[in-house]
Every structure is written in structure tokens, then in C-alpha cells.
CSV table of C-alpha atoms and ligand atoms in Angstrom, one decimal:
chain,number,residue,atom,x,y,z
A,1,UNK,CA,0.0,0.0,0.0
A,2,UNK,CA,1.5,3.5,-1.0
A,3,UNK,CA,0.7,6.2,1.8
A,4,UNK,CA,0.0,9.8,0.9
A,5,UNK,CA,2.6,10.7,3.2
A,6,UNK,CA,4.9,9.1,5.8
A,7,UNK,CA,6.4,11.2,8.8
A,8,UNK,CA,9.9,9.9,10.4
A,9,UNK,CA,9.7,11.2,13.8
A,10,UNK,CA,7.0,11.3,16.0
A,11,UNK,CA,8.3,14.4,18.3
A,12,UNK,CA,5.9,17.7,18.3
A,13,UNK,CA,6.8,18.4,14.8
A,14,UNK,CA,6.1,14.9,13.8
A,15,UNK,CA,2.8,14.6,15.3
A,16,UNK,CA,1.2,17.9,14.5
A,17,UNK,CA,2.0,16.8,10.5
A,18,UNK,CA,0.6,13.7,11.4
A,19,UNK,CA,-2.6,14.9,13.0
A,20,UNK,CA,-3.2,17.1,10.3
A,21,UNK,CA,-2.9,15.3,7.4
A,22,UNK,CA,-5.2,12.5,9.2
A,23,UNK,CA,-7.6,14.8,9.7
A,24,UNK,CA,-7.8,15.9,6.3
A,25,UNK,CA,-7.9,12.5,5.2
A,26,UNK,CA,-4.6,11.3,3.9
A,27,UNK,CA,-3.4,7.8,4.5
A,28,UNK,CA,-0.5,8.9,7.3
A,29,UNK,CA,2.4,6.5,8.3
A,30,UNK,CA,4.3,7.6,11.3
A,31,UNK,CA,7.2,5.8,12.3
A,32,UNK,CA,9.8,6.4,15.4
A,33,UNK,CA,12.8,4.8,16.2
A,34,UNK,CA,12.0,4.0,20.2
A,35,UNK,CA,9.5,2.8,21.7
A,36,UNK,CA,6.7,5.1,23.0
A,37,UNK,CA,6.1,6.6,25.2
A,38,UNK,CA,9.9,8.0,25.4
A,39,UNK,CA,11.6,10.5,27.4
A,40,UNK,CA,13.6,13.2,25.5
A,41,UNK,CA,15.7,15.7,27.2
A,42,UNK,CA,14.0,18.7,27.2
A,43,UNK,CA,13.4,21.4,29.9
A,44,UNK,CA,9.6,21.2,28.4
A,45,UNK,CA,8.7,25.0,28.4
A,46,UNK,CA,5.9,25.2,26.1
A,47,UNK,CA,5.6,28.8,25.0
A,48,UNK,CA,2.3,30.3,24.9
A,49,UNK,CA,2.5,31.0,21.5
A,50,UNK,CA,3.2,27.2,20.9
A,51,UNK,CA,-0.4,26.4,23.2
A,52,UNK,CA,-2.0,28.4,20.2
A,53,UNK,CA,-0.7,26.5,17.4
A,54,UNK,CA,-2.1,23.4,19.1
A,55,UNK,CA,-5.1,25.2,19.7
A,56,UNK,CA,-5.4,26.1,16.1
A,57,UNK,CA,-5.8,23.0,14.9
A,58,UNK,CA,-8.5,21.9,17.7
A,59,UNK,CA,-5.8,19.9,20.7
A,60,UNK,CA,-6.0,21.4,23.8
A,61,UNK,CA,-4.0,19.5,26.8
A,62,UNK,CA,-5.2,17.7,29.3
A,63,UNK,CA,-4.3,18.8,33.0
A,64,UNK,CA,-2.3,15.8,33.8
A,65,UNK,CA,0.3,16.7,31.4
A,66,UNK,CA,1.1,20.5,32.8
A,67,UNK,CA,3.8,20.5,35.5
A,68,UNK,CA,3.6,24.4,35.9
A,69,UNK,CA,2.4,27.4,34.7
A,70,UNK,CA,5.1,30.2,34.4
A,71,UNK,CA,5.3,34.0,34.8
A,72,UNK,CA,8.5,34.8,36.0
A,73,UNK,CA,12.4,34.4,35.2
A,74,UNK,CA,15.1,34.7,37.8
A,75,UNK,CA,18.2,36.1,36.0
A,76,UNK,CA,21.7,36.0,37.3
A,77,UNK,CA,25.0,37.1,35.1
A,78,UNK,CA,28.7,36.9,35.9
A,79,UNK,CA,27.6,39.6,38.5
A,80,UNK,CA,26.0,36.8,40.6
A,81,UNK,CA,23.4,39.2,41.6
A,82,UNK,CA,20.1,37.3,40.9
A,83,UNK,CA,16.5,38.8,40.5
A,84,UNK,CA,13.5,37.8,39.4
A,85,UNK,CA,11.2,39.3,36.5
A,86,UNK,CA,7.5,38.8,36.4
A,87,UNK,CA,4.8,39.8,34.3
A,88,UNK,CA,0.7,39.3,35.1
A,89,UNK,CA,0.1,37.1,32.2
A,90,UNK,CA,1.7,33.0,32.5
A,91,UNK,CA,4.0,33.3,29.4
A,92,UNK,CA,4.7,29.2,29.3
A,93,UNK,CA,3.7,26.0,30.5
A,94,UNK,CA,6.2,23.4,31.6
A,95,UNK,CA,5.5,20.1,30.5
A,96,UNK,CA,6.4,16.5,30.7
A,97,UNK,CA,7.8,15.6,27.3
A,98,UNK,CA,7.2,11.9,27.3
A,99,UNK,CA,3.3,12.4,28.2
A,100,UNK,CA,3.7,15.7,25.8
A,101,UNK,CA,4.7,13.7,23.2
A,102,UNK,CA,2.8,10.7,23.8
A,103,UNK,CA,-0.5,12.8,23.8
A,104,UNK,CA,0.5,14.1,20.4
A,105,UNK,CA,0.9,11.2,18.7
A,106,UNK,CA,-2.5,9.5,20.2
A,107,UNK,CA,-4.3,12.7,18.6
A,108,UNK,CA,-2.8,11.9,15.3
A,109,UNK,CA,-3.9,8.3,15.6
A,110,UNK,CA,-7.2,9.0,17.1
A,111,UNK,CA,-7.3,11.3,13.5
A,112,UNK,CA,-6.6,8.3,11.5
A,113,UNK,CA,-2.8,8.1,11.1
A,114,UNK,CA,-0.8,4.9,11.5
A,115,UNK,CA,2.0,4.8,14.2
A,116,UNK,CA,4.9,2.4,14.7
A,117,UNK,CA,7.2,2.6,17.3
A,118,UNK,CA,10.6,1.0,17.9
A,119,UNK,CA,11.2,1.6,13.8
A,120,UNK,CA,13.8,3.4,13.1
A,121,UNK,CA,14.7,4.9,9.5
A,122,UNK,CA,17.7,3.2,7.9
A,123,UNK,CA,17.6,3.5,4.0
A,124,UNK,CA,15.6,6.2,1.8
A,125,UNK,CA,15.1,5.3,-2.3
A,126,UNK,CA,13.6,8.9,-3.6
A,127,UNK,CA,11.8,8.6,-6.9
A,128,UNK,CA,9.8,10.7,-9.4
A,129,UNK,CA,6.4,9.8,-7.7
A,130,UNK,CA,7.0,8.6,-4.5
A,131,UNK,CA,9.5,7.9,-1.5
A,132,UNK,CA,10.4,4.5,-0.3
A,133,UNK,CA,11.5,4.2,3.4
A,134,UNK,CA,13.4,1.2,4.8
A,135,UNK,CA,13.0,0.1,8.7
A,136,UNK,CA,13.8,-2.4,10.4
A,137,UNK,CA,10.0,-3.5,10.5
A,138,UNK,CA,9.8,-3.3,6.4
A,139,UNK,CA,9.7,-1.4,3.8
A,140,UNK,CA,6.9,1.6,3.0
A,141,UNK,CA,6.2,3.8,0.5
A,142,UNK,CA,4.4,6.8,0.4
A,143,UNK,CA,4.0,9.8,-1.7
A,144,UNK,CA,5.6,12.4,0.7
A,145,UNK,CA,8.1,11.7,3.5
A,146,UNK,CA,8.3,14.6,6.1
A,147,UNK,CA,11.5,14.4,7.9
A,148,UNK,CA,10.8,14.9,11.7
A,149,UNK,CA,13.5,13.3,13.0
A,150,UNK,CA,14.8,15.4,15.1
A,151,UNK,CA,18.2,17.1,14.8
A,152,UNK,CA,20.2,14.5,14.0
A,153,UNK,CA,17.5,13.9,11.3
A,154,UNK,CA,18.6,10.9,9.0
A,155,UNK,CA,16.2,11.9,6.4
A,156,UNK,CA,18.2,15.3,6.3
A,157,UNK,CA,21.8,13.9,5.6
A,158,UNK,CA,20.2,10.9,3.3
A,159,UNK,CA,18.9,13.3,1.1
A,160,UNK,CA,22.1,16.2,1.2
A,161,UNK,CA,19.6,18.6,2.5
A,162,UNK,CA,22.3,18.6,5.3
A,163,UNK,CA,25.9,17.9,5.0
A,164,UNK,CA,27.8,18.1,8.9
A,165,UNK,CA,27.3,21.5,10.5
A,166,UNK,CA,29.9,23.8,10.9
A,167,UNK,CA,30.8,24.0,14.3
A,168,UNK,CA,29.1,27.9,15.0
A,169,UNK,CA,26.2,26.1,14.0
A,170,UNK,CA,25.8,23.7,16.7
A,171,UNK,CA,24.4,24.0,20.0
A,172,UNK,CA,24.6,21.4,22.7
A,173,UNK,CA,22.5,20.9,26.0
A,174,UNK,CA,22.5,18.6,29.3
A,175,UNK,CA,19.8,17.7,30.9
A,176,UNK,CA,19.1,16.4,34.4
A,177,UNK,CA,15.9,15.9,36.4
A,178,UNK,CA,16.0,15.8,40.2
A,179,UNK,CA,13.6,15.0,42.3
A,180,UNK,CA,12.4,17.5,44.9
A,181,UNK,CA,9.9,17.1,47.2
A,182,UNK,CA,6.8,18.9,48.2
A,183,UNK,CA,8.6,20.9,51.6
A,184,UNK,CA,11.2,22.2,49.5
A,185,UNK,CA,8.8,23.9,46.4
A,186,UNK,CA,6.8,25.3,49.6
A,187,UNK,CA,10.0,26.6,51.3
A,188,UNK,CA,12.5,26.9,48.9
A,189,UNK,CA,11.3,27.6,45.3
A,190,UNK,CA,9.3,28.6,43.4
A,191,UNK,CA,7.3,26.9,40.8
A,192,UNK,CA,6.2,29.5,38.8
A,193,UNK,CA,9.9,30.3,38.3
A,194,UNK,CA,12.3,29.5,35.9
A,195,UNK,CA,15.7,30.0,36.7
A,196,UNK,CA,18.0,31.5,34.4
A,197,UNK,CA,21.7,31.8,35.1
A,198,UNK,CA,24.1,33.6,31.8
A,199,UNK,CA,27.6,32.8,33.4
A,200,UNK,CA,29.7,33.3,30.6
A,201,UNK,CA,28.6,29.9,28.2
A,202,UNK,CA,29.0,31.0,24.6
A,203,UNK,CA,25.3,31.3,23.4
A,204,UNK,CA,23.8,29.7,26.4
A,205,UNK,CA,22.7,29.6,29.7
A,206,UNK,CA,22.4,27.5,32.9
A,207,UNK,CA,18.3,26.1,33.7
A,208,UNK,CA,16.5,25.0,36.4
A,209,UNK,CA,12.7,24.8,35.2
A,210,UNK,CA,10.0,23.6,38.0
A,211,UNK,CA,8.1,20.4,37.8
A,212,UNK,CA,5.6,19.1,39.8
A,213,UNK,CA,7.8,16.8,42.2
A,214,UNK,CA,11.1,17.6,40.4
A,215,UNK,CA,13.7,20.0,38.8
A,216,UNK,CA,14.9,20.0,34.8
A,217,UNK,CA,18.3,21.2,35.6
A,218,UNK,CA,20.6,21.6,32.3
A,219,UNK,CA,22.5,23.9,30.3
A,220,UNK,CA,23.1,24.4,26.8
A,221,UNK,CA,25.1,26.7,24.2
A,222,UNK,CA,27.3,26.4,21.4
A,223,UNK,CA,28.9,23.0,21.0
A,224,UNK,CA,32.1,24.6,20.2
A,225,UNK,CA,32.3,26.5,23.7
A,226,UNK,CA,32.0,23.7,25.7
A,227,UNK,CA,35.0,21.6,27.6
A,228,UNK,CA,33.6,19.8,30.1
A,229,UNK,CA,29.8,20.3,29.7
A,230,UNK,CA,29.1,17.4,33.2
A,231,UNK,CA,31.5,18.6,35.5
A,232,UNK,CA,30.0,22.4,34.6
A,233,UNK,CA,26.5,21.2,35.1
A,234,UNK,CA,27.3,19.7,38.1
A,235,UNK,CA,29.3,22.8,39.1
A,236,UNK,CA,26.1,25.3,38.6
A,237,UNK,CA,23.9,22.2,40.6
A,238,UNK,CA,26.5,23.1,43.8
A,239,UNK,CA,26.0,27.0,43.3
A,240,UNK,CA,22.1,26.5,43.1
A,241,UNK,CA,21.3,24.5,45.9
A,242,UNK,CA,24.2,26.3,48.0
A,243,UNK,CA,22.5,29.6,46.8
A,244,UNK,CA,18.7,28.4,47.7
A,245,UNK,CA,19.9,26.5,51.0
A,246,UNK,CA,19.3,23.2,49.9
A,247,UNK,CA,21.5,19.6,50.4
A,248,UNK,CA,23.3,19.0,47.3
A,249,UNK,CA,21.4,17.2,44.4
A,250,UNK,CA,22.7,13.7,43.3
A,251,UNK,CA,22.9,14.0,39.6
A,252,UNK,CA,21.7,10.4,37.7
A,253,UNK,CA,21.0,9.8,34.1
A,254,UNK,CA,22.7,13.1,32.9
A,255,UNK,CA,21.3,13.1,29.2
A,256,UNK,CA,22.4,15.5,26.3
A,257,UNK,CA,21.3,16.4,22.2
A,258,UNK,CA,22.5,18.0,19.7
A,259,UNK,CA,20.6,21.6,18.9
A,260,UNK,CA,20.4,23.2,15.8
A,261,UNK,CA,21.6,26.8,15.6
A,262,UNK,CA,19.6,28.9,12.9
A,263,UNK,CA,22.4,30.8,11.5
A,264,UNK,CA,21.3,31.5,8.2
A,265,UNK,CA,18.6,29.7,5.6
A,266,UNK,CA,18.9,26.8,4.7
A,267,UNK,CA,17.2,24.2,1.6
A,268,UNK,CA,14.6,22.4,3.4
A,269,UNK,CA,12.6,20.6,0.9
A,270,UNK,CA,14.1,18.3,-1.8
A,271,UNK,CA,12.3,16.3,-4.4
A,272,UNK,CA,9.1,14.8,-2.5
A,273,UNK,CA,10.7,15.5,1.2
A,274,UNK,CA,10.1,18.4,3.6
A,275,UNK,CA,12.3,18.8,6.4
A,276,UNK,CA,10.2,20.6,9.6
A,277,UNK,CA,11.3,21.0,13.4
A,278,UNK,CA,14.7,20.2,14.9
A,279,UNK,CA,15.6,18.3,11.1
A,280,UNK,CA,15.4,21.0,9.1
A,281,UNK,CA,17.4,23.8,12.3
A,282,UNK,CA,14.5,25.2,13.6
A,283,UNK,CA,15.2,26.5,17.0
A,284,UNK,CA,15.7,29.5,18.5
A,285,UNK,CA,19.5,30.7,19.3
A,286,UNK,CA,19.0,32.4,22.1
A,287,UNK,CA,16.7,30.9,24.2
A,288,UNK,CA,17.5,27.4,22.8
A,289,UNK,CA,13.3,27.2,22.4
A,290,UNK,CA,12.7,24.6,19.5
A,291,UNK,CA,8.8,22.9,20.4
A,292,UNK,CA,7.3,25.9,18.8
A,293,UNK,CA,8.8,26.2,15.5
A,294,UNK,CA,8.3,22.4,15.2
A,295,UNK,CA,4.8,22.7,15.4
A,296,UNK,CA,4.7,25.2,13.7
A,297,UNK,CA,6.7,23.3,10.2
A,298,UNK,CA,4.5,20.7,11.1
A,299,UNK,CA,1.5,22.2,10.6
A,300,UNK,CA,2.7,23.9,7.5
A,301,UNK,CA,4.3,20.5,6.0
A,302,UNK,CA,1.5,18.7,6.4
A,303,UNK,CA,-0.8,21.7,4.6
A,304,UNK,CA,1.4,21.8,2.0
A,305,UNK,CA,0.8,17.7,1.0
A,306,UNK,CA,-2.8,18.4,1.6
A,307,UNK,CA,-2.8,20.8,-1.0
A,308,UNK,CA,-1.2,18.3,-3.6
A,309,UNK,CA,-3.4,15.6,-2.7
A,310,UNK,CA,-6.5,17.6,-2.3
A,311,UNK,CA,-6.1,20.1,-4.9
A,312,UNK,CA,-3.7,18.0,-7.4
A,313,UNK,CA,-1.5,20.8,-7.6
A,314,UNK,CA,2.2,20.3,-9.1
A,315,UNK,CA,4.2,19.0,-6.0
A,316,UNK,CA,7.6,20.9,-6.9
A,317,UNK,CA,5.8,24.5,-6.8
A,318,UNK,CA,3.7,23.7,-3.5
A,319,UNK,CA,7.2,22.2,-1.8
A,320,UNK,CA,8.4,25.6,-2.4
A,321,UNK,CA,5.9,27.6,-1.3
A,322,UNK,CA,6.3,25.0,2.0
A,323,UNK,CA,9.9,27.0,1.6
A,324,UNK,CA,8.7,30.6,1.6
A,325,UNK,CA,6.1,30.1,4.0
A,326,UNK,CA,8.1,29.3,6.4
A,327,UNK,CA,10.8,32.0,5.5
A,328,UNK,CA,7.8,34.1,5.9
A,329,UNK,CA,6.9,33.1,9.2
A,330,UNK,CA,9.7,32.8,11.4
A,331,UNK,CA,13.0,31.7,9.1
A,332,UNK,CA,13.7,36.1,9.6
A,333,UNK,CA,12.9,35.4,13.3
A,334,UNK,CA,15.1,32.4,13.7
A,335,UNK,CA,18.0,34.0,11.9
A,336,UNK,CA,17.9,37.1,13.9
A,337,UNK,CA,17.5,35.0,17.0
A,338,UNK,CA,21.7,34.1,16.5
A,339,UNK,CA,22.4,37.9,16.1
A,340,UNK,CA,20.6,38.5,19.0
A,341,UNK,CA,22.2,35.5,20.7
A,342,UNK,CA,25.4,36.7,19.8
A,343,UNK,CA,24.8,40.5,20.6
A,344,UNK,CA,23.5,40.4,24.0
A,345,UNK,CA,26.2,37.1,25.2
A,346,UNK,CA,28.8,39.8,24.1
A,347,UNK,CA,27.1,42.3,27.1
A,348,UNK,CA,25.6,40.2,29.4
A,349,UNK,CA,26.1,42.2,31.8
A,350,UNK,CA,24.3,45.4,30.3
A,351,UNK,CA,21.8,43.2,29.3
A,352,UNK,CA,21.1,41.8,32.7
A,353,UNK,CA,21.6,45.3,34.3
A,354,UNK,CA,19.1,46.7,32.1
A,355,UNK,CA,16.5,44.2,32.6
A,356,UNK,CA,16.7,45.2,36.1
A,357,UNK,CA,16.1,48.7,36.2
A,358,UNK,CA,13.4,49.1,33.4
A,359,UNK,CA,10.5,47.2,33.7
A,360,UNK,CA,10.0,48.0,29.8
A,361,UNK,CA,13.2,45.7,28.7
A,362,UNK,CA,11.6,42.4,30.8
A,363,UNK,CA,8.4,43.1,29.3
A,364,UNK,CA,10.0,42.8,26.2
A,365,UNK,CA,11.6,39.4,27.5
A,366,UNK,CA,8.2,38.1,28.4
A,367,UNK,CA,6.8,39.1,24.9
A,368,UNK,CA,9.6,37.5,22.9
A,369,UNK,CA,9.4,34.1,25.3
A,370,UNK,CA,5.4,34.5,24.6
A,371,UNK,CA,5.7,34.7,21.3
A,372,UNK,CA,3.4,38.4,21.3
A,373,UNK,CA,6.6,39.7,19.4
A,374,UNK,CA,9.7,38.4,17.7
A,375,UNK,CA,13.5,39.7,17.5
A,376,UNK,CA,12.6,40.3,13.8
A,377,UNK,CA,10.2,42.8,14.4
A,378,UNK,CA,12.5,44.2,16.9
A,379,UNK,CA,15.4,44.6,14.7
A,380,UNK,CA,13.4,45.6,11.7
A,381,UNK,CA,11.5,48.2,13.3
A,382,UNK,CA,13.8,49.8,16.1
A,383,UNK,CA,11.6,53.1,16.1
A,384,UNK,CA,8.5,51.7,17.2
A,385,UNK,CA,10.1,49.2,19.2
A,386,UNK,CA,12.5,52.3,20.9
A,387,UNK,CA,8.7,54.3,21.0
A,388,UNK,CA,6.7,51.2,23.0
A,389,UNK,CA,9.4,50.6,25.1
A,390,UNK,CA,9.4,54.2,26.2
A,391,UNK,CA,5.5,53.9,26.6
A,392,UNK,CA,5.6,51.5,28.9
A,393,UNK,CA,8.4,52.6,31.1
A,394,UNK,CA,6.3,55.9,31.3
A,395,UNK,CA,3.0,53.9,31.8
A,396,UNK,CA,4.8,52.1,34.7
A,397,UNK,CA,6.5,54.6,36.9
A,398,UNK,CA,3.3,56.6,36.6
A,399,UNK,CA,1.3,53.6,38.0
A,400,UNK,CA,3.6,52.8,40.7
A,401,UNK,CA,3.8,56.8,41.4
A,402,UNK,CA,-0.2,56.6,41.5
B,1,LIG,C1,18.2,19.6,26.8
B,1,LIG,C2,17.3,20.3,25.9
B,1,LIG,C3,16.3,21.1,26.5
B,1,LIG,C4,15.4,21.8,25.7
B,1,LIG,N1,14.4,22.5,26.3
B,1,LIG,C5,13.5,23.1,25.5
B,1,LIG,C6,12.4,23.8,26.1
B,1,LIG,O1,12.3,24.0,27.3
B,1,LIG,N2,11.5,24.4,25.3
B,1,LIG,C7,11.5,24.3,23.9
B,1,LIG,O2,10.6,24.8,23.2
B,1,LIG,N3,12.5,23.5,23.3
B,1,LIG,C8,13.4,22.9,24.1
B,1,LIG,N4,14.4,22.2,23.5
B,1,LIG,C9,14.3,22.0,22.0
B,1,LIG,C10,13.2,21.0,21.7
B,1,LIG,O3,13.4,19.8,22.5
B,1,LIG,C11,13.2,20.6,20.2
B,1,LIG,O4,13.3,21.7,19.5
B,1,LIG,C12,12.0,19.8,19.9
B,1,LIG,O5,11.8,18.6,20.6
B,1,LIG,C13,12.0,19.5,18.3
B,1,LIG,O6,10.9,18.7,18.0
B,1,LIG,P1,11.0,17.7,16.8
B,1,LIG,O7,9.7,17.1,16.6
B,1,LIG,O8,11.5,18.4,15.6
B,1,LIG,O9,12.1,16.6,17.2
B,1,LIG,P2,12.2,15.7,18.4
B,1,LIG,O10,11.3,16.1,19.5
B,1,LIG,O11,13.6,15.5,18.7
B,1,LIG,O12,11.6,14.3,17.8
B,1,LIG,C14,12.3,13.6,16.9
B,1,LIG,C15,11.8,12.1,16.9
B,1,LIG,O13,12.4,11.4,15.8
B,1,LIG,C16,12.7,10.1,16.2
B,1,LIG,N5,13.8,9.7,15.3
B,1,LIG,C17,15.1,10.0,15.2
B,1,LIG,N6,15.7,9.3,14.3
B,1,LIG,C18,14.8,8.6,13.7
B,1,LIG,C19,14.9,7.6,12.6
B,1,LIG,N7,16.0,7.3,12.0
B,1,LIG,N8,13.7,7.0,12.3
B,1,LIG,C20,12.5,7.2,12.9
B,1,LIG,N9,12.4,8.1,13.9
B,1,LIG,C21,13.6,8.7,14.3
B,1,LIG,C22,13.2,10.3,17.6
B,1,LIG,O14,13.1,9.1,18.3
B,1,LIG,C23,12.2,11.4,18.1
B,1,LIG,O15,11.1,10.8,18.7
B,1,LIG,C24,15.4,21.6,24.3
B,1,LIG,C25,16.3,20.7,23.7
B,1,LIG,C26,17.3,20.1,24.5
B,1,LIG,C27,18.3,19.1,23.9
């Protein structure tokens, strides 16, 4: 049986294209390489702006798989002077990615789509009409294959639409999770709170998000300035439970991935396959944020086979439209997210500094990690942006003055 289109990956970007196409009635093959449900590392913020793409296509998510709801950032910089930024409106959710995911690819299912776990991709025959995918369970072919395998996507170096990054283009990150028990979120945290420490890692930061009976502690940055990326995670999980009065933290299953960084565009379709999420680099430099854009691709990926199948419109002109649409959307965004990356881990300090005395500049932060605005607008329009944030510095002292 030839599927209209089969989806390597069953992450958020994965799923989404899967629950899509489903919907609109294609025959949908997903396959992943492990068996689900599966943990990934992942500090599982889930941006607000990422709740409405889900939203947007009908999913909303149950209860059970929300840790936290989020409205504030503690900040600390090579100053070691910490403090904490909060807005009125939660800006993200933290979430468990292995019920996360797990959830996501039940909708699809639930939709119609076919899922097989524990199948990983090996071989890929590409021809005029269709894609041929070889697993370890068989052999499939469908009309479309979406790469959403993640960002060491096989799909993406099968098909050259990725040859080895160079090394300013690769971001790394650790992750641990720690258990933490009910008296200390009451005394010693606090779980609305994530914790954000820039100590001098090229393009990254040090984490420590809130679950419900645990901590995602991690850190992440450019691959390239990294020596000893345990023995500095483990050196930042001393500092924070020193600096929040807690006993030390006994770090097990210390887990890390590769993360794209967006430097500049980059092909992301070829012949009948369209690369979305971490395959084809789409995360966010700065703040390492990657669940949005793959649903996001997703969503768009799986439009653009609808439109072929639906509409039988010529499949080379919709892949590239696939291509500009997402240009369109965020490929500015993500490509001003390294400038910005780079920019502001140059002056951390002033950065941090600023944050701290005008309420206007963490508004800002909350906005971007929102998704209400986006570092392209930012750069593209610094008059407005200079005017608003002037606005709301006055609006503010005025208030607090009232
Ligand atoms: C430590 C860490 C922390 C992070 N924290 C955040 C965060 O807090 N918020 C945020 O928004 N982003 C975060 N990110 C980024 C985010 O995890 C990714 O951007 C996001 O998961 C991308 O989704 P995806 O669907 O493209 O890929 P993935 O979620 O990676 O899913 C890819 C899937 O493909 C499968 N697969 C791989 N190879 C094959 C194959 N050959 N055949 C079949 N299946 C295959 C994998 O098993 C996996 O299930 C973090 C990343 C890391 C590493």
C-alpha cells in the first residue's frame, strides 16, 4: 500500500504533521525509532505561542500533562546578583515531554494516522512519484516523506539537504531531572519560576525549570564552547542548591542532544521530502526554544501535502511555497534570534543590568518568550520598538507613582 505521506519522527513536529494530514484524510504512516512513550531531554517549556498552534488545529491539553504554569524568570550574570522578572500574564507551561509527546501522537492516531514505534529509518530510495522508506520492520512507500526526525535527522543527511554542520552552528545541552519534594517547592522555590543563570557559556545559559515533584536542571550553548559540559553542570547544581539553602542534588541519568543553531537559511525541501522542526534547524538561538517552531513546520508540512493531494496541484511548486512560507513566518525570526544570541552574550552584563532597572526591557523578554513579538520585528523596526518601550516605562512609573 503506497501512503499519501509518511512522517519519520514522532516528536511535536512529527505529530502535528501527522494529526493534520489525518484529519484531512490522507493515509498517514508515522514511524519512530523507540519505543513510546519515550523520554527526550527537554526542559519542556511550552511557550504560549506554541499552546495556540495546538489550539489552532483543535488539541488542547489535558491537565495531567502540565507540571507548571510560568510567569517569571530569575536572572543572574557573571555579577551573581540574581533577581527575578515577572509579568501578570503565565508566558509558558512546563511540560512532561514523554506524556507531551505521547499525547500528540494518540491525537494523530485518534485522527486516523498509523504509528509504529521502535522503527527506526535506515535507507531512503527517492523517486519521481514517490519515497520508499526502509526500517527495520519493512519497507513503505508513500508519496511524501516529512522528515521529523529530530536534529540528528537521517532523512536530512540521506537526502544532502544537510551535510555536517559547521561548528558555530551547533548548540549542545544537558539535561538532568531531580527530584524535589513537596517541603522544598513550599519553602525553597518557586514553581512559577524559571531560573535563568548567563555565566559566561557561549550562546547559552544555565536552567532550572520547576516540575511538579522535580527540577529539569541543564544547560546548553554552542557546542564549540564547551569543555567539560558534566562537570559544569554539576558545578552550577552546587552554586544553586548552596545559593537556595538546599543539600546537594545527586545527579543520575545526565542526558544531552545536539541543537540546531539557525544561523542562516537553509534548503529544506528536496524532491518529494520536507524537512520541519529540529531536522530541518529550527530553534531559536538564544533561548534554545525549539517545540514551537516544530509545530509550527509541522503544521505547514503537512498543509502543503494536503494541498497536492486535495487540490492535485504540481508538488515541486507547493514544496516551495512550504519553503517561503516558512521563510515568511519565522525563518527572519530564527535568523535574527543568533544575532541577537550573539549580541546580547557579548554584554551580558548590560543586558542583565538593564532588565533590572526598566521594567520595559523584561516586558519585552516576556513578549519574545510569549511569542506576542519576535526579534525580527524588533530589529526591523527599532523606532517603534524604541517608542513602546518608552510607553511603557512611562505607563509604569506613573502607576507605581499613583
Ligand atoms: C536539553 C534540551 C532542552 C530543551 N528545552 C526546551 C524547552 O524547554 N522548550 C522548547 O521549546 N524547546 C526545548 N528544546 C528543544 C526541543 O526539545 C526541540 O526543538 C523539539 O523537541 C523539536 O521537536 P521535533 O519534533 O523536531 O524533534 P524531536 O522532539 O527530537 O523528535 C524527533 C523524533 O524522531 C525520532 N527519530 C530520530 N531518528 C529517527 C529515525 N532514523 N527513524 C525514525 N524516527 C527517528 C526520535 O526518536 C524522536 O522521537 C530543548 C532541547 C534540548 C536538547
Amino acid at each position: 500500500m503506497a501512503y499519501d505521506v509518511i512522517i519519520a519522527g514522532s516528536g511535536p513536529a512529527g505529530s502535528m504533521a501527522a494529526f493534520v494530514c489525518a484529519k484531512a484524510g490522507l493515509e498517514v504512516l508515522v514511524i519512530d525509532k523507540l519505543r513510546f512513550p519515550r523520554n527526550k531531554p527537554c526542559g519542556g517549556a511550552l511557550s504560549v505561542r506554541s499552546q495556540r498552534v495546538l489550539q489552532s488545529v483543535g488539541i488542547s491539553l489535558p491537565l495531567e500533562i502540565t507540571d507548571q504554569v510560568i510567569s517569571g524568570i530569575e536572572f543572574m550574570g557573571p555579577d551573581l546578583k540574581p533577581f527575578v522578572a515577572r509579568t501578570s500574564q503565565p508566558f509558558a507551561k512546563i511540560v512532561k515531554r514523554y506524556l507531551f509527546d505521547d499525547y500528540l501522537v494518540k491525537q494523530a492516531t485518534a485522527a486516523g494516522a498509523r504509528f509504529i514505534d521502535n522503527c527506526p529509518l535506515v535507507r531512503l530510495e527517492i523517486f519521481a512519484d514517490r519515497v520508499v522508506c526502509h526500517t527495520n520492520q519493512g519497507e513503505f512507500s508513500g508519496r511524501f516523506l516529512i522528515g521529523a526526525d529530530g536534529a540528528a535527522s537521517k532523512v536530512a543527511r540521506i537526502t544532502g539537504l544537510r551535510s555536517p554542520e559547521k561548528s558555530d552552528e551547533i548548540g549542545i545541552a544537558l539535561e538532568v531531572d531531580v527530584p524535589v519534594s513537596d517541603q522544598v517547592w513550599n519553602t525553597h522555590l518557586d514553581p512559577s519560576v524559571l531560573v535563568v543563570w548567563m555565566l559566561n557559556i557561549p550562546f547559552g545559559y544555565f536552567w532550572a525549570f520547576p516540575r511538579k515533584i522535580s527540577l529539569s536542571l541543564g544547560l546548553g550553548g554552542m557546542a564549540a564552547g564547551f569543555r567539560n559540559m558534566r562537570n559544569l553542570l554539576k558545578g552550577f547544581s552546587r552554586m544553586f542548591t548552596r545559593r537556595k539553602g538546599l543539600p546537594p542534588f545527586n545527579l543520575h541519568n545526565i542526558r544531552g542532544q545536539m541543537l540546531p543553531l539557525y544561523k542562516q537559511q537553509k534548503p529544506i525541501t528536496s524532491n518529494r521530502v520536507l524537512l520541519t522542526g529540529d531536522a530541518a534547524g529550527f530553534v531559536d538561538t538564544f533561548t534554545g526554544q525549539g517545540i514551537c517552531y516544530a509545530l509550527e513546520s509541522g503544521l505547514l508540512a503537512a498543509q502543503a501535502v494536503i494541498k497536492v493531494r486535495k487540490h492535485f496541484l504540481d508538488p515541486t511548486k507547493v514544496l516551495d511555497q512550504y519553503s517561503q512560507l516558512v521563510q515568511q513566518r519565522f525563518g527572519d525570526e530564527l535568523r535574527c534570534s543568533y544575532s541577537v544570541a550573539r549580541f546580547i552574550h557579548s554584554h551580558v552584563h548590560g543586558f542583565l543590568q538593564t532588565s533590572r532597572r526598566l521594567k520595559c526591557f523584561s516586558k519585552v523578554i516576556f513578549d519574545l518568550a510569549s511569542g506576542k513579538t519576535d526579534y525580527y520585528q524588533i530589529i526591523h523596526n527599532p523606532l517603534r520598538f524604541s517608542a513602546s518601550l518608552f510607553i511603557h516605562e512611562l505607563q509604569h512609573r506613573l502607576h507605581r507613582r499613583a
